[in-house]
Short mmCIF file of C-alpha atoms in Angstrom, two decimals:
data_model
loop_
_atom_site.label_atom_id
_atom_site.label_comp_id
_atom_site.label_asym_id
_atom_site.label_seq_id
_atom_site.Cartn_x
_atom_site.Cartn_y
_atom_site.Cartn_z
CA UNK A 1 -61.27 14.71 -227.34
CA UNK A 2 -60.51 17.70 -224.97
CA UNK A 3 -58.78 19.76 -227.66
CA UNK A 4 -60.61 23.31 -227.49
CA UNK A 5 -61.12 23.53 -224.03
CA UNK A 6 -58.89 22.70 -220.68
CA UNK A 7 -59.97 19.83 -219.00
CA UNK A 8 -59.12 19.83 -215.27
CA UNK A 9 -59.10 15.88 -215.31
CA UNK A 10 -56.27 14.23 -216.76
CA UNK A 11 -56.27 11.55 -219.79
CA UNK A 12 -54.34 8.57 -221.35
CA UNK A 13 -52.69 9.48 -223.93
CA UNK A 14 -54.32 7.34 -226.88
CA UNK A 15 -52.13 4.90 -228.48
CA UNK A 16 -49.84 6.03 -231.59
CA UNK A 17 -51.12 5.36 -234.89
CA UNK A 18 -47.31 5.31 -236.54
CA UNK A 19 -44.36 3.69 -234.36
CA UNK A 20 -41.79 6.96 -234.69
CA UNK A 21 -38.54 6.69 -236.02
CA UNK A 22 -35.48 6.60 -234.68
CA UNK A 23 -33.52 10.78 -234.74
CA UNK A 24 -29.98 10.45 -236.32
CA UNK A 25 -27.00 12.13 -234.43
CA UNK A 26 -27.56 15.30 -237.10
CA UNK A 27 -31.10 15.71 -235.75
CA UNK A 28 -30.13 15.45 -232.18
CA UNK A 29 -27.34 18.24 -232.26
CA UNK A 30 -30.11 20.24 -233.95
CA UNK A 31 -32.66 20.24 -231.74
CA UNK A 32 -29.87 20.50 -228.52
CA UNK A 33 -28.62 23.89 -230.20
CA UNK A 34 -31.89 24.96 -230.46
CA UNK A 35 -33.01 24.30 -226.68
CA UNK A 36 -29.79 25.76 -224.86
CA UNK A 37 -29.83 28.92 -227.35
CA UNK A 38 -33.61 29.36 -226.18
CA UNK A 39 -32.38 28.86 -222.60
CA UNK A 40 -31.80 32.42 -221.02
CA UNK A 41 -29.57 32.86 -218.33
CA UNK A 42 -29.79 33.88 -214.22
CA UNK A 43 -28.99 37.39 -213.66
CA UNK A 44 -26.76 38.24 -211.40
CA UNK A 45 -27.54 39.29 -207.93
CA UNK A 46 -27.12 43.33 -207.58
CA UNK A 47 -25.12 44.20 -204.65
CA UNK A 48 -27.19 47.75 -203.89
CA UNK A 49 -29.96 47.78 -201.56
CA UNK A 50 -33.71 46.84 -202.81
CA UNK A 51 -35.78 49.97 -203.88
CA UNK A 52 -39.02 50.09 -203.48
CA UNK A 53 -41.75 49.73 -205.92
CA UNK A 54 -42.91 53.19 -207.32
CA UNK A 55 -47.32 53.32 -207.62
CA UNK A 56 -48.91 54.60 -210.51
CA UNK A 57 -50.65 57.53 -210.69
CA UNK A 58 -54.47 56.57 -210.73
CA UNK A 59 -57.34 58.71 -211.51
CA UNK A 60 -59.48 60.52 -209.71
CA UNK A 61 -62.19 58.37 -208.08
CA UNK A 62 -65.78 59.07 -206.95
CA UNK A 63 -66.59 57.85 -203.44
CA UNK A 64 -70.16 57.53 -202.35
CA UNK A 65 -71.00 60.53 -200.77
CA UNK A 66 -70.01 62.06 -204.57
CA UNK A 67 -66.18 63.81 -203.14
CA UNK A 68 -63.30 62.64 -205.56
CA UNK A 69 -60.25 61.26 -203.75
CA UNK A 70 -56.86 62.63 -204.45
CA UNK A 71 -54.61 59.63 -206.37
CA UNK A 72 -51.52 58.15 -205.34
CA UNK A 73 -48.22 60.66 -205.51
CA UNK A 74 -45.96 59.18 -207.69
CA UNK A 75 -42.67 57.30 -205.86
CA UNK A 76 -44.40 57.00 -202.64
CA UNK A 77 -42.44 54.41 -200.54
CA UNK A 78 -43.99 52.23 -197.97
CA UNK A 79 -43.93 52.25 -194.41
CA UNK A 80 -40.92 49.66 -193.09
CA UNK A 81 -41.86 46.71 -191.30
CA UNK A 82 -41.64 47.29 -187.18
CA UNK A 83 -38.57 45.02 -186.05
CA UNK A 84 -39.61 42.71 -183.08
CA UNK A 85 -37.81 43.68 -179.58
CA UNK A 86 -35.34 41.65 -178.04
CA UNK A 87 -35.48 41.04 -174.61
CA UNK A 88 -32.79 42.64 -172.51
CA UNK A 89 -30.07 39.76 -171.38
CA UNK A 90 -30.02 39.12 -167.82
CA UNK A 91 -27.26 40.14 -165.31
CA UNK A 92 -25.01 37.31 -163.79
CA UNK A 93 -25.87 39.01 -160.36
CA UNK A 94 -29.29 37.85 -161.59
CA UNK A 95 -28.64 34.31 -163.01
CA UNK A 96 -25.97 33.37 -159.90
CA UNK A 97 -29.46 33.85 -157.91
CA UNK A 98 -31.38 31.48 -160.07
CA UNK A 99 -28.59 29.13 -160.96
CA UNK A 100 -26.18 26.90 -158.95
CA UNK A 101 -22.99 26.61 -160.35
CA UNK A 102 -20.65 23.86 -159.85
CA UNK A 103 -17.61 22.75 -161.60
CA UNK A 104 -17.27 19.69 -163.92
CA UNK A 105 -15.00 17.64 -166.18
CA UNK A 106 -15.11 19.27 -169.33
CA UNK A 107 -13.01 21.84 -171.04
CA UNK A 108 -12.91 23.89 -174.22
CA UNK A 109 -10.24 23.89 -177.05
CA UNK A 110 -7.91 26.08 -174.99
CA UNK A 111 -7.91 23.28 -172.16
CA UNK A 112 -9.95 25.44 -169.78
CA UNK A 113 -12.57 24.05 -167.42
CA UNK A 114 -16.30 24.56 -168.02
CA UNK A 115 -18.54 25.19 -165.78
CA UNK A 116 -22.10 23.99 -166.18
CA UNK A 117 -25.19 25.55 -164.75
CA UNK A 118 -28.17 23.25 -162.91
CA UNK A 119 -31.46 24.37 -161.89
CA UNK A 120 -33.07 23.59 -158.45
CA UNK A 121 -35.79 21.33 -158.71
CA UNK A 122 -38.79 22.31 -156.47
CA UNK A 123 -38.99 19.99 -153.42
CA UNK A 124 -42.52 18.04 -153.43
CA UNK A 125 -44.64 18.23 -150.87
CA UNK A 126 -46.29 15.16 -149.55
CA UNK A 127 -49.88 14.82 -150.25
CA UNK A 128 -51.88 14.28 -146.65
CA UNK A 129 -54.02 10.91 -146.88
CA UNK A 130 -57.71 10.96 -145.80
CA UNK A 131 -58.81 8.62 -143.57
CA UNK A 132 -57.63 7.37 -139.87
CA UNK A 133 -53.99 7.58 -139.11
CA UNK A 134 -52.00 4.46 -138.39
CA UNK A 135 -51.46 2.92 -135.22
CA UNK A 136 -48.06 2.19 -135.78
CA UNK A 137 -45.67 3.69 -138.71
CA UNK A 138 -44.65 1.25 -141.36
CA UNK A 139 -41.26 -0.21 -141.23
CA UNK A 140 -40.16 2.20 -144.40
CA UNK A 141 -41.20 4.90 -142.67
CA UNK A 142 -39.26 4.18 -139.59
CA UNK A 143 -36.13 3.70 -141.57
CA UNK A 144 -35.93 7.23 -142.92
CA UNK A 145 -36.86 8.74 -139.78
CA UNK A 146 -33.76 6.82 -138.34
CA UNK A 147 -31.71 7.31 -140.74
CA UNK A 148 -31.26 4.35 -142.39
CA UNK A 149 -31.35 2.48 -139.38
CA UNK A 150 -33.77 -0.59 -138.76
CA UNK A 151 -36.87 -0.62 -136.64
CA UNK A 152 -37.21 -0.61 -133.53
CA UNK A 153 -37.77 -4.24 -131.36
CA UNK A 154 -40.36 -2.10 -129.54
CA UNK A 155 -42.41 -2.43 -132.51
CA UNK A 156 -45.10 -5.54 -132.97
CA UNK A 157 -44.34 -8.14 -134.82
CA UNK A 158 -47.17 -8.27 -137.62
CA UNK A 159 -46.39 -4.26 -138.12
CA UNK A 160 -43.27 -5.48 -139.58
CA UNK A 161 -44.33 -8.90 -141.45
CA UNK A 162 -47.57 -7.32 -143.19
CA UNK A 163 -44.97 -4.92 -144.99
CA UNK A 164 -42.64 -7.42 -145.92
CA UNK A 165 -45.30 -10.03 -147.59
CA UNK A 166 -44.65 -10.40 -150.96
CA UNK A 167 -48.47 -10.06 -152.85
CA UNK A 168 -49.51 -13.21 -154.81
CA UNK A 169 -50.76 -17.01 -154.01
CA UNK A 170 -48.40 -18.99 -152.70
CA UNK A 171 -49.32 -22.56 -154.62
CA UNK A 172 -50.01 -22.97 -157.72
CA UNK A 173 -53.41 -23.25 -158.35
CA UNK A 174 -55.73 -26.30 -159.40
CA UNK A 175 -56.51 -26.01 -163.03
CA UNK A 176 -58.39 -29.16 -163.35
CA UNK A 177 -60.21 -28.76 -160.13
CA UNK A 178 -61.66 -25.38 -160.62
CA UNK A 179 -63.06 -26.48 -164.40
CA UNK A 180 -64.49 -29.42 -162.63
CA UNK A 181 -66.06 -27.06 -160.03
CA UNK A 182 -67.56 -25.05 -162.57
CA UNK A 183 -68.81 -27.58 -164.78
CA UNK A 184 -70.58 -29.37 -161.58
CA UNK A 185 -72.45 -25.94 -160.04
CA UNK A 186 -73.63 -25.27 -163.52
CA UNK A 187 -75.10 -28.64 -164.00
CA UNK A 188 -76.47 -28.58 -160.18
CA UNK A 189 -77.98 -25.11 -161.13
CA UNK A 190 -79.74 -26.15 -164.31
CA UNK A 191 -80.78 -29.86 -163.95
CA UNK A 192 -83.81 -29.53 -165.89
CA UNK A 193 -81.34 -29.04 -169.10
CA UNK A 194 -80.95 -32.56 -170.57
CA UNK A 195 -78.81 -30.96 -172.75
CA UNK A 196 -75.83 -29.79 -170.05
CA UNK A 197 -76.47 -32.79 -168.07
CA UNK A 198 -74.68 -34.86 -171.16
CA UNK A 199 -71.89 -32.37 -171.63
CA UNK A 200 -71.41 -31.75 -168.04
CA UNK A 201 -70.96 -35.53 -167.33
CA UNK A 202 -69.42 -36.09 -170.77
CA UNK A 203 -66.49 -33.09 -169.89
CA UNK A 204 -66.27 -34.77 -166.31
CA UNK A 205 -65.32 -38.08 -167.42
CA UNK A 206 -62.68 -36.11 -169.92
CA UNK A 207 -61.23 -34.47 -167.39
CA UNK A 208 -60.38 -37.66 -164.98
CA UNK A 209 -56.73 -38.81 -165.90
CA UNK A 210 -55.72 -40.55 -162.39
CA UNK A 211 -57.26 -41.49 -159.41
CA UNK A 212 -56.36 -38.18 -157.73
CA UNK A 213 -59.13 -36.54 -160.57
CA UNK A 214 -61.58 -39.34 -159.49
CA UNK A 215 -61.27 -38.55 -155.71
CA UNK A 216 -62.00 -34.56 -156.78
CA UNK A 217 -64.88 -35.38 -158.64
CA UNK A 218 -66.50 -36.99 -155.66
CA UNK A 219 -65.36 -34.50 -152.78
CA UNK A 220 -66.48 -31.68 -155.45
CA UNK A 221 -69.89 -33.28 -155.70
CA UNK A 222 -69.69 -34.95 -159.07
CA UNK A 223 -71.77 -37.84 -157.91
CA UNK A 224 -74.33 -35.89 -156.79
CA UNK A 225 -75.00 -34.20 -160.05
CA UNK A 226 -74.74 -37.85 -161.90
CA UNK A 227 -77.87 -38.65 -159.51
CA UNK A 228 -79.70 -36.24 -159.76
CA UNK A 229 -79.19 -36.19 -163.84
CA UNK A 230 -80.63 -39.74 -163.90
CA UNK A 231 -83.56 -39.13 -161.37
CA UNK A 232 -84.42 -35.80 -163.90
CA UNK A 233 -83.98 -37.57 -167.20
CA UNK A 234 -85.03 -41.01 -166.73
CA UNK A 235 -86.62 -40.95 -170.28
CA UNK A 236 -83.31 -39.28 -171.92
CA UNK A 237 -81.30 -42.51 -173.34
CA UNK A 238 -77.93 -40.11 -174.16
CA UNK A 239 -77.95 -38.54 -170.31
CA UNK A 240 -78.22 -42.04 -169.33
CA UNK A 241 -75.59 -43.62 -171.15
CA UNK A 242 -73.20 -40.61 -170.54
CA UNK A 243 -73.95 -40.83 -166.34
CA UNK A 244 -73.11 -44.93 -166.41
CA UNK A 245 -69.79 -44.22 -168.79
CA UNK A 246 -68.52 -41.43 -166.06
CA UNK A 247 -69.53 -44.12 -163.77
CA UNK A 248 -67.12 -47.05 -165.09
CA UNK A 249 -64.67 -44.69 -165.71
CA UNK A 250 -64.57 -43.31 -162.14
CA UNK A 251 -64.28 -47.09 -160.83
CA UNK A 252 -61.71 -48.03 -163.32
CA UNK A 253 -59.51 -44.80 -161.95
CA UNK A 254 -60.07 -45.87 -158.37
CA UNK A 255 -61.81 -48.38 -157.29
CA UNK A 256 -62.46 -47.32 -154.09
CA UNK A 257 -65.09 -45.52 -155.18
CA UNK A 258 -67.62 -47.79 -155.54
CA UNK A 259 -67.82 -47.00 -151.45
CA UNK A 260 -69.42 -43.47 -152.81
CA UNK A 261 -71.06 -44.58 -155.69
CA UNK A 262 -73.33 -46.85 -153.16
CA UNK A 263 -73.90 -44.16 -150.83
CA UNK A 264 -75.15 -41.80 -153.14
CA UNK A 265 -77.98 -44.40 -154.06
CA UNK A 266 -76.65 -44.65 -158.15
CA UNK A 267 -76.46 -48.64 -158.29
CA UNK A 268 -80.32 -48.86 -158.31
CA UNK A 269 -80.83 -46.28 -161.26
CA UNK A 270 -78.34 -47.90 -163.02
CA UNK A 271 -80.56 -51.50 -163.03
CA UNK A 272 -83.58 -49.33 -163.69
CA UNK A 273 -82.24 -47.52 -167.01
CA UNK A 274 -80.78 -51.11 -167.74
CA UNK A 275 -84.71 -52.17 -167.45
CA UNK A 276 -86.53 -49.19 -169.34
CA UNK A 277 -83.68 -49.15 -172.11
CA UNK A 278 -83.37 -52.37 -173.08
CA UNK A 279 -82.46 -52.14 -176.43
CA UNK A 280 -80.56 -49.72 -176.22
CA UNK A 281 -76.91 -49.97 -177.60
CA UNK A 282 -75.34 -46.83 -175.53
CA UNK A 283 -77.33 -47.78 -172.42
CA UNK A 284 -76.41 -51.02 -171.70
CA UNK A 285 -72.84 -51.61 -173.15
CA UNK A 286 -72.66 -48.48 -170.57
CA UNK A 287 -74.19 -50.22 -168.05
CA UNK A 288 -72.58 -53.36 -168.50
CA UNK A 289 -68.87 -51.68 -168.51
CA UNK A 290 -69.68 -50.75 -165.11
CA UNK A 291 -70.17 -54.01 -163.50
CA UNK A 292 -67.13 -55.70 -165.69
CA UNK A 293 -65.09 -52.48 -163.66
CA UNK A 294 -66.54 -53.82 -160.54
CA UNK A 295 -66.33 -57.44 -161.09
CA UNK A 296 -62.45 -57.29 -161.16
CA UNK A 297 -61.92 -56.63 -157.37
CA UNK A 298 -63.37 -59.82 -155.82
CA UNK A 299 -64.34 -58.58 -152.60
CA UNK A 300 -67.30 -56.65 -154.72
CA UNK A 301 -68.92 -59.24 -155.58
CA UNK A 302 -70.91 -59.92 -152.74
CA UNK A 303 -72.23 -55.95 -153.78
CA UNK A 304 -72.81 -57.07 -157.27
CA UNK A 305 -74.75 -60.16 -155.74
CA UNK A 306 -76.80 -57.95 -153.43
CA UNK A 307 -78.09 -55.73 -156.16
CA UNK A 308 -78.61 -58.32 -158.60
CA UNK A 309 -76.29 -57.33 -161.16
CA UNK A 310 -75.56 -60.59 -162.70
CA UNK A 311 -78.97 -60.86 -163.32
CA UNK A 312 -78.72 -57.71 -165.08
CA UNK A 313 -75.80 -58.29 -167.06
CA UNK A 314 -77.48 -61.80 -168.36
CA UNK A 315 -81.02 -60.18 -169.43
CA UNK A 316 -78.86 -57.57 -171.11
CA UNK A 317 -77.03 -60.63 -172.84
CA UNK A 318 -80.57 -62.23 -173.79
CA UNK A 319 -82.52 -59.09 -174.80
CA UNK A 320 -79.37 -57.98 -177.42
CA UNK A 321 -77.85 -61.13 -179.53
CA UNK A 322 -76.74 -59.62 -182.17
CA UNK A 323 -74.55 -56.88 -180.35
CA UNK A 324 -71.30 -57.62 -180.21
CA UNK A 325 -70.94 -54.65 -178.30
CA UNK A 326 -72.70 -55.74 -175.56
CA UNK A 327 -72.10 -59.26 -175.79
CA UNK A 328 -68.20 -58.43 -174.92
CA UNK A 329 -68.69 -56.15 -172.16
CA UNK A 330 -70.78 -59.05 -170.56
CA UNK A 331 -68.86 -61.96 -171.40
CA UNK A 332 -65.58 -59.79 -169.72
CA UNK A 333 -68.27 -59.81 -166.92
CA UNK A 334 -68.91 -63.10 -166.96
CA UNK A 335 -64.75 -64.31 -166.90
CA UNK A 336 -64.36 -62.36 -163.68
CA UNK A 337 -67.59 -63.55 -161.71
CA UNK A 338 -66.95 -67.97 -162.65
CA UNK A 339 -63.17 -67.00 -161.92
CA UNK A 340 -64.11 -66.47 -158.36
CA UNK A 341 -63.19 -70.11 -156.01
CA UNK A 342 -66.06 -68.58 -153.96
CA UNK A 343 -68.67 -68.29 -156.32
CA UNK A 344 -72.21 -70.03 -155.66
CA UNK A 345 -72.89 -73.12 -158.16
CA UNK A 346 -76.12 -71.29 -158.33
CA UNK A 347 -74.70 -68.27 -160.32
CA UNK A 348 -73.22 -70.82 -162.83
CA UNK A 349 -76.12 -72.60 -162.92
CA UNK A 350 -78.58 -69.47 -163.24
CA UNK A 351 -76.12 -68.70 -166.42
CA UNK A 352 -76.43 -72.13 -168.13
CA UNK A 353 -80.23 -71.80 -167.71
CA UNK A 354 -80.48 -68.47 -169.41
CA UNK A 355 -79.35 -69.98 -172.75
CA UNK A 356 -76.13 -67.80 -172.70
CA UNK A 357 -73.55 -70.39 -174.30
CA UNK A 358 -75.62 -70.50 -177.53
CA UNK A 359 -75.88 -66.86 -178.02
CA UNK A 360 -71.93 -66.29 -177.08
CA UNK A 361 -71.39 -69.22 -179.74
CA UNK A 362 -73.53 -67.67 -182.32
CA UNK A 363 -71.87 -64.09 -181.96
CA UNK A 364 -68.76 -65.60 -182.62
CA UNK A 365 -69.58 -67.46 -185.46
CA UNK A 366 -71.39 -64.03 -186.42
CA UNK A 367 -68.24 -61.64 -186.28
CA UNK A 368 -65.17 -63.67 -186.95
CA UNK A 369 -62.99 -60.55 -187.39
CA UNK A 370 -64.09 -58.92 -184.04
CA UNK A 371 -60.21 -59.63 -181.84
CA UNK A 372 -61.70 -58.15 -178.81
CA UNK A 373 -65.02 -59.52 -178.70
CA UNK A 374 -63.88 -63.34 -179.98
CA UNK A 375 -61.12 -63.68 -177.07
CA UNK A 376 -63.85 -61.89 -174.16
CA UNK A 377 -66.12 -64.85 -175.30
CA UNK A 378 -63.41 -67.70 -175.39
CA UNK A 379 -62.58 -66.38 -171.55
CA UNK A 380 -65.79 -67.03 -170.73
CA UNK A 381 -66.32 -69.97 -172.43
CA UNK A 382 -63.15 -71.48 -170.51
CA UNK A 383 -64.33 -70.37 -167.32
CA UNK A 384 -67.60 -71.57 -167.60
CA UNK A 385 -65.91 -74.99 -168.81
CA UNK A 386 -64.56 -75.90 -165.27
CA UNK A 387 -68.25 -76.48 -163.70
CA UNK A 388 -69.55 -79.85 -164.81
CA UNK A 389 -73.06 -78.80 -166.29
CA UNK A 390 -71.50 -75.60 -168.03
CA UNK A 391 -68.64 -78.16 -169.70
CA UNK A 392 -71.39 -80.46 -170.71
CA UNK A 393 -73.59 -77.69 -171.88
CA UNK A 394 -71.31 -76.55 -174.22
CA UNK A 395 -70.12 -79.76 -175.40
CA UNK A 396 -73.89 -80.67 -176.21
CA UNK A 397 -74.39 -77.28 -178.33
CA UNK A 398 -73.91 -78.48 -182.36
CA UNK A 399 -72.31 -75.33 -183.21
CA UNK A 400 -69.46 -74.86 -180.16
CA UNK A 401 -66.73 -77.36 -181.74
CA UNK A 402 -67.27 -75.85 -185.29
CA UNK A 403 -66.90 -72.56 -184.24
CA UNK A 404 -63.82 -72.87 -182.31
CA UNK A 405 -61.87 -74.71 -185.02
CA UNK A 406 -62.27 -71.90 -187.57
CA UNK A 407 -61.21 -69.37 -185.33
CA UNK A 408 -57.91 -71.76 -184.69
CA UNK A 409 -57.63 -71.90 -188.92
CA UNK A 410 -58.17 -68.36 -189.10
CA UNK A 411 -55.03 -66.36 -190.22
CA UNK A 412 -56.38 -62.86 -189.59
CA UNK A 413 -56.86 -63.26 -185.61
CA UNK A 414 -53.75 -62.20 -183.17
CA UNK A 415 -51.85 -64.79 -181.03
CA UNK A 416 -54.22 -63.95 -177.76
CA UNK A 417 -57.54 -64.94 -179.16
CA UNK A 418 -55.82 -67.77 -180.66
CA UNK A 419 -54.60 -68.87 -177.06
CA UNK A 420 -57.87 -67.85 -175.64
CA UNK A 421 -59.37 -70.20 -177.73
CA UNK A 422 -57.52 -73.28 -177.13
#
């Protein structure tokens, strides 16, 4: 569209409304004889000296104040450009008083030597220090001022050590311990937040791998936080369950920490979030894990007796039937207590009368599939077996001989819960 006037902006060019044909070799010699004939050629350069452009004369001209100026005289030349001066070169009386010549290995085309020139750097001078002076000069310092030589023995003997010491720790340093130290002051600091006391105890029990980690956590003060997170949040069911799983793993890393554990007063908050949380699935298959970690060394027991943990364990048992969950964690439990020669007949007894052997029976029947659970309750079934009134108590329950013959006919269950059961 931009045909009568020059558009700045450049355009497409719009499509072709004929495809053009093909020029035959007539046409092409044509048009080339045209082109180089309109072609005109360089001139050549002229080898006599540029003139100067001659003015035109211009007319007379009025300036301001009303006087005419005189015009231009015709082949006027301009002034020539001022050449730039050079400065004057330099004497070699001049440069041998600058410039230290010395002799080196090169040499020209006619084999003669070369001699190169160096400039003296300017010696630095040595920037005075503020502050006191030392007592006694560093062991460098003494070395140049010897000549090379090495201190003198007059000198103490930490003057010269300090200078040698090579900067930077010595061991390597404790990766896990220090995030364990951090996680425990921040959970210390802010024990009113329910919300760090589950992360902090939760990223605690992460972080123990051996029973090296579980003897850090308790020299860093990781059982003092667990305290005081269940004395803060008694009501909070996912602090609580997170404190008693730190708990059984920290005894199942070492088990000499139940020493700790007891010192730091834990064992009775543990039975009272067993008692206030009940039903609850986290709490008490928690809490129960903890005393099946503790029921494996036997010389705990008479602990577990003093704070009543069987008792615990059992009500736990009684108040949840239908969690197989909790039902294994307590039947482990159980196993380990009968399997005790020392046990009381009283803690066998106290077991029968609690109506556990049904509900173990049941639960089995219940979750036929469950490996785990089904050979926890057949170990406590056979250990309970060996007293006379467990034996007959099971024997008397309708359901006991049914149950165990379809878990013998079952083809899904592994060899050990098959074993377990006979």
């Amino acid at each position: 569209t931009c045909i009568l006037r020059n558009c700045p902006y450049k355009r497409f060019a719009p499509p072709a409304s004929q495809t053009p044909k093909p020029m035959s070799k007539k046409e092409m010699q044509r048009k080339f004889e045209e082109a180089s004939s309109s072609i005109t050629r360089k001139r050549k350069r002229n080898d006599s000296p540029p003139q100067h452009p001659v003015t035109t004369p211009k007319p007379f001209k009025k300036a301001r104040n009303g006087a005419e100026t005189a015009p231009a005289t015709v082949g006027a030349q301009q002034t020539p450009r001022p050449q730039a001066m050079k400065t004057p070169r330099r004497s070699p009386q001049d440069i041998q008083s600058l410039v230290k010549v010395e002799e080196s290995d090169d040499f020209d085309r006619n084999g003669n030597t070369i001699k190169t020139e160096e400039i003296p750097l300017p010696t630095p001078t040595p920037k005075k220090k503020r502050g006191r002076p030392r007592k006694y000069p560093r062991v460098e310092d003494n070395v140049e001022m010897n000549n090379g030589k090495s201190a003198p023995e007059s000198l103490p003997t930490a003057c010269k050590s300090d200078s040698l010491k090579k900067k930077g720790p010595t061991k390597k340093e404790d990766i896990i311990g220090s995030k364990m130290k951090s996680i425990i002051n921040k959970a210390l600091k802010q024990s009113s937040d329910s919300k760090i006391q589950d992360k902090a105890c939760e990223n605690i029990r992460k972080l123990v791998n051996s029973a090296q980690d579980a003897e850090k956590v308790i020299r860093l003060g990781g059982l003092k936080m667990i305290a005081n997170a269940m004395r803060s949040h008694p009501s909070v069911t996912l602090v609580l369950a997170e404190a008693n799983c730190t708990l059984s793993e920290l005894l199942w890393k070492n088990p000499k920490c139940i020493s700790a554990i007891i010192n730091e007063g834990i064992l009775p908050l543990l039975i009272e979030s067993m008692q206030h949380h009940g039903t609850h699935l986290k709490v008490q298959q928690m809490a129960c894990g903890f005393w099946r970690s503790m029921s494996y060394d036997f010389q705990e027991h008479m602990t577990i007796y003093r704070f009543n943990g069987v008792q615990a364990v059992v009500d736990s048992m009684k108040r949840n039937p239908t969690k197989f969950e909790i039902l294994k964690e307590g039947c482990f439990f159980i196993q380990n207590i009968v399997c005790n020669p020392e046990v009381s007949r009283d803690t066998v007894n106290m077991i029968v009368a609690n109506g556990i052997i049904p509900i173990v029976v049941d639960a089995v029947a219940s979750f036929p599939t469950k490996n785990d659970f089904i050979e926890a309750a057949c170990g406590a079934l056979t250990n309970l077996a060996i007293d006379e009134n467990a034996r007959s108590a099971i024997g008397q329950y309708s359901r006991t001989i049914p149950t165990i013959l379809s878990i013998l006919e079952s083809e899904i269950l592994e060899g050990d819960v098959l074993h377990s059961s006979l």
